[in-house]
């Protein structure tokens, strides 16, 4: 877990650091990364650049938060950086502690360092317990605590992840200060690998789909590609394409693996009707919940139909 | 055109006779039947039995009338007799003449022989010109005229096709007595052949589709199988399955040939979702009107999508 | 039950006669017709003309048969004769007996009188028991038996309804000769009344809907008007409009009463999108089966939504 | 335009300040705010709290950016703060300048103050011209420049809106440093008023719609509520409800005014099928583009259908 060893890209995993972030907590869940080099980077763009350039074999990035929604920077990067594939998914419960330099009491706190997202998610607690506090935005959930020890620091406390005490010599003024106790962030492991993870029966497939801009019913038509094959969506988010107001692409997570016939057929339908479909990968779900679907969408139903059609076309007797 | 020659099934075409019927007029449009044996039968069931038993190579049967709608007997026979294929389509304008034995004047007519369908289609004329007439149902459009010469006949005139004078020594009391001058009947040529007629760009495909009985939106779902592939329907008729009120199968004619990718894909979708799909054939349209469809449903779009999916599944680079 | 009494239209019910037909069996089920004048007519057109002209207060006509499907003549008449309303529905089991003049045995039968529909429905039995028989078409199910006593009759037996022995002095050669023991015909009572029968919770609404001819997805759009309000269809039949091949109107029976909010709202949607909607009536179902639908389509849901919208438009506080 | 005067809520407009922000540029477009008190606040929450508490008559807030997408904080606030209505919409082109204290040259710049969103939108320019720069996050686009004059400041330059020179004594090192020259932000004016702005023919209606969580086709069904009334959507964004992953509400902008019949009817359909619909207002579009829709969705079509239905229900003759 250090960069001191000679750099071996195939043994390196990039993540949004520094050590102690929620992203690092996600990386700890990746079995194949255990004992390898973990490379801390400053933002999603750097993490993905490591992967595309071959500097790392894979990167862990946050893709969705149960409170904040989709992580726009990740969604937009996956839509525009070619050659990436999601090969794993991990869930990290999100909660926060309020920390300070030793000797500081809660009553002493006037100003709080916090990443804007962490601040938003613990604001209720802060307003109840520190109604007069000021906020200084930090560039990460770990930097907020690290800054307490910097020369130009003016804050008295910091909002940080629970694991912060492993990395910084701070005292914990309060635990579980997040406003929503069930908050969770979803992370994905991204690589350049073309090989698909094996279907497990509890898989997810991620896509980015652009809609034809001149057709009013285009979104409806896209959704029908899924519904007519019994494919359920667990995520559908719009993102602006960015060239003009009113033009969107959609980030889609669906239940199932591209090796499932119903998913493959839905992808064919999408590919035909969308100006641009990006396949981001099929991979095991973090929650390992088995996909349920109606028996009429079983693989054998699709295979039997193709056999029947082949018979018609070849002129075989029924 | 006689049954006297030794019977050769491969040279025999069955049709609803006798000579002079509209069905014979349709058979005259079949190029491959020219100079072959034409076998007159009494009803659709006999015509199809000739084909399934191998007694005839093919049969011409009426399938739809612009006034009366689908011919139920034909639709039900095609739904229940296995092994049949439609290989051609023909349109015959439908009009009628009023004929009588020589010496009869229009003013003398009290009672009219007419097949019930012909009677229905010329009833407006008859009620205007013969307000007091009685009607005796005939078993065919030719038998109505033939009956005038039978010993127990009590009719004075008969409703018959224009060609009746080629076959019976009658006088024409009035022409064009049909109430709708644009009436037309559609006939099909039915065989046991498994070989599909070549696509021409102006083709029609006929199906019979049963719907799952326990799903309220089943018809909607069936229609979406066509609409999501840009396949237009030229005919959609419901027919009772016959085992209980409220259970239906659908007779469908669609624009295109099963060798067209968009049609083939729609058939796959139908086969998967319907408990029973009967493929009745793909064949050139009688009106030779070229099929129009949006470029996004071109064959190459389907082929490209399959290639893309195959690449994903095989792990090839994009 | 006689025409001898002075004619009182408000006490007269027309039906397809003569006495002994299945239509008469349906009329016997109409409570309000008991003890009134029953007027036998020759066809659906006459029956409806009696109603529109005011000669009768109502008429009973066959509308659908579980084997043959919709009765085209009835459907087309309801589509084109203005001012009619269905006010009741009745089911009559359809089976047949084979009858003959006294002294005739089954083995003597060479030729059979039968209405074409009755013949089609008992043909299996006839071919098994009388493989050599000939068929003479009759103009009604009662006329087939009556003809046995006419001077020019050449038939030995007749296919007729079970009640025929009440009206004609015939001997029954065989009972239950219909090929389908569950066959049933649906009849409706038609009047000019504008008053709607009270909702019973087990109602049916009948419509005839024409589709805009230039829109490919028009049928799909029509069906969505029902499905988005949770309205189930028990009948959907296409009928040619008759002016050209490929132009259809649809005969629709739906579950519920126009006084039900979900039905009323679906009718609004249809009226807006169809060039022609004919409301044929809301009336109690013959089978008295209570209509089931999802609670989200309850009347109060519709009423609450209208109240909410009215509040928005009037500027009331929420 | 000062807080010095006695506070009169009905003359006060809140906005995300300080003076010089893009939000102030939007407020300058609001005719009714001219000459009134403009109250600068620190975030969207404060702005909306001013409105709900009655401290201000209205507030201007950013709702969507052509690059970044919907402003989550605004969307979530509108979904959860009751009693708010959008009454106007304004578009502000978004571009940036790089500013510094007098005497600083571009070559001197090591570290840049910038609000994270501004930084993301000018990062391409910064990486090309200042490849070695560091970034200090600022809490607003104006604070970035103001910080240059604070005692603990360590930055050499700031990314700021073009109007910054009206408020701070800085020198402009570079203009138009935004990566997308067409970037634009959409602002809305929010009040507590229940009165609806008059329809102009170029209106927009904003909604927040929650979907029933247990129905797979719920989004499809929601979209059909619009498509079956010819109502076009200009915005559809999902936002997590926040209580669990996979639960979403949708932010919808549609073409038209709730006083338009087709819009009103779509709202009725939504209200019936959604567990929660928040009506955020109907108001004139900033771009003044007239709404186009098919004539079959004209107001009179809806009115005529209601009249027809009323006639049916009341028993009037057609």
Short mmCIF file of C-alpha atoms in Angstrom, two decimals, chain C residues 85 194 196 215 224-225 228-229 258-259 264-265 267-268 271-272 277 279 296 301-302 304-306 308-309 312-313 315-318, chain D residues 85 194 196 215 224-225 228-229 258-259 264-265 267-268 271-272 277 279 296 301-302 304-306 308-309 312-313 315-318:
data_model
loop_
_atom_site.label_atom_id
_atom_site.label_comp_id
_atom_site.label_asym_id
_atom_site.label_seq_id
_atom_site.Cartn_x
_atom_site.Cartn_y
_atom_site.Cartn_z
CA UNK C 85 -78.85 2.58 -27.47
CA UNK C 194 -81.51 8.41 -23.92
CA UNK C 196 -78.98 5.39 -19.00
CA UNK C 215 -51.66 7.68 -38.15
CA UNK C 224 -53.74 3.43 -24.19
CA UNK C 225 -56.79 5.60 -23.54
CA UNK C 228 -54.05 4.44 -18.58
CA UNK C 229 -57.42 4.49 -16.75
CA UNK C 258 -70.11 5.62 -18.26
CA UNK C 259 -71.12 6.93 -14.83
CA UNK C 264 -66.02 8.60 -18.38
CA UNK C 265 -62.42 9.83 -18.52
CA UNK C 267 -64.42 8.24 -23.21
CA UNK C 268 -63.21 11.84 -23.05
CA UNK C 271 -63.66 11.48 -28.15
CA UNK C 272 -60.68 13.84 -28.42
CA UNK C 277 -66.98 7.69 -31.37
CA UNK C 279 -71.68 5.58 -27.62
CA UNK C 296 -56.18 3.72 -7.91
CA UNK C 301 -59.37 9.45 -6.99
CA UNK C 302 -60.73 11.22 -10.04
CA UNK C 304 -59.94 14.46 -5.67
CA UNK C 305 -57.70 15.21 -8.67
CA UNK C 306 -60.29 17.55 -10.14
CA UNK C 308 -56.88 19.74 -6.63
CA UNK C 309 -56.69 21.14 -10.15
CA UNK C 312 -54.57 25.40 -8.55
CA UNK C 313 -56.50 27.28 -11.20
CA UNK C 315 -55.33 30.38 -6.78
CA UNK C 316 -56.51 28.84 -3.52
CA UNK C 317 -53.85 27.97 -0.96
CA UNK C 318 -52.94 24.26 -1.02
CA UNK D 85 -44.35 28.93 -6.67
CA UNK D 194 -51.07 31.55 -5.35
CA UNK D 196 -51.01 32.21 -11.62
CA UNK D 215 -44.48 -0.54 -10.03
CA UNK D 224 -47.69 8.46 -21.24
CA UNK D 225 -49.77 10.91 -19.23
CA UNK D 228 -51.34 11.03 -24.80
CA UNK D 229 -52.18 14.75 -24.45
CA UNK D 258 -51.91 24.80 -16.48
CA UNK D 259 -54.73 26.93 -17.92
CA UNK D 264 -54.59 20.55 -17.07
CA UNK D 265 -55.72 17.11 -18.22
CA UNK D 267 -51.94 17.08 -14.46
CA UNK D 268 -55.17 15.32 -13.55
CA UNK D 271 -52.31 13.48 -9.74
CA UNK D 272 -54.33 10.27 -9.96
CA UNK D 277 -47.29 15.76 -7.39
CA UNK D 279 -47.15 21.98 -8.78
CA UNK D 296 -55.98 17.81 -31.94
CA UNK D 301 -61.28 19.71 -28.46
CA UNK D 302 -61.23 19.13 -24.72
CA UNK D 304 -66.25 19.68 -26.89
CA UNK D 305 -65.47 16.23 -25.46
CA UNK D 306 -66.67 17.30 -22.02
CA UNK D 308 -70.44 15.44 -25.34
CA UNK D 309 -69.90 13.38 -22.20
CA UNK D 312 -74.48 11.33 -22.55
CA UNK D 313 -74.70 11.39 -18.78
CA UNK D 315 -79.62 11.68 -21.26
CA UNK D 316 -79.88 14.50 -23.77
CA UNK D 317 -80.47 13.56 -27.40
CA UNK D 318 -77.23 13.59 -29.44
#
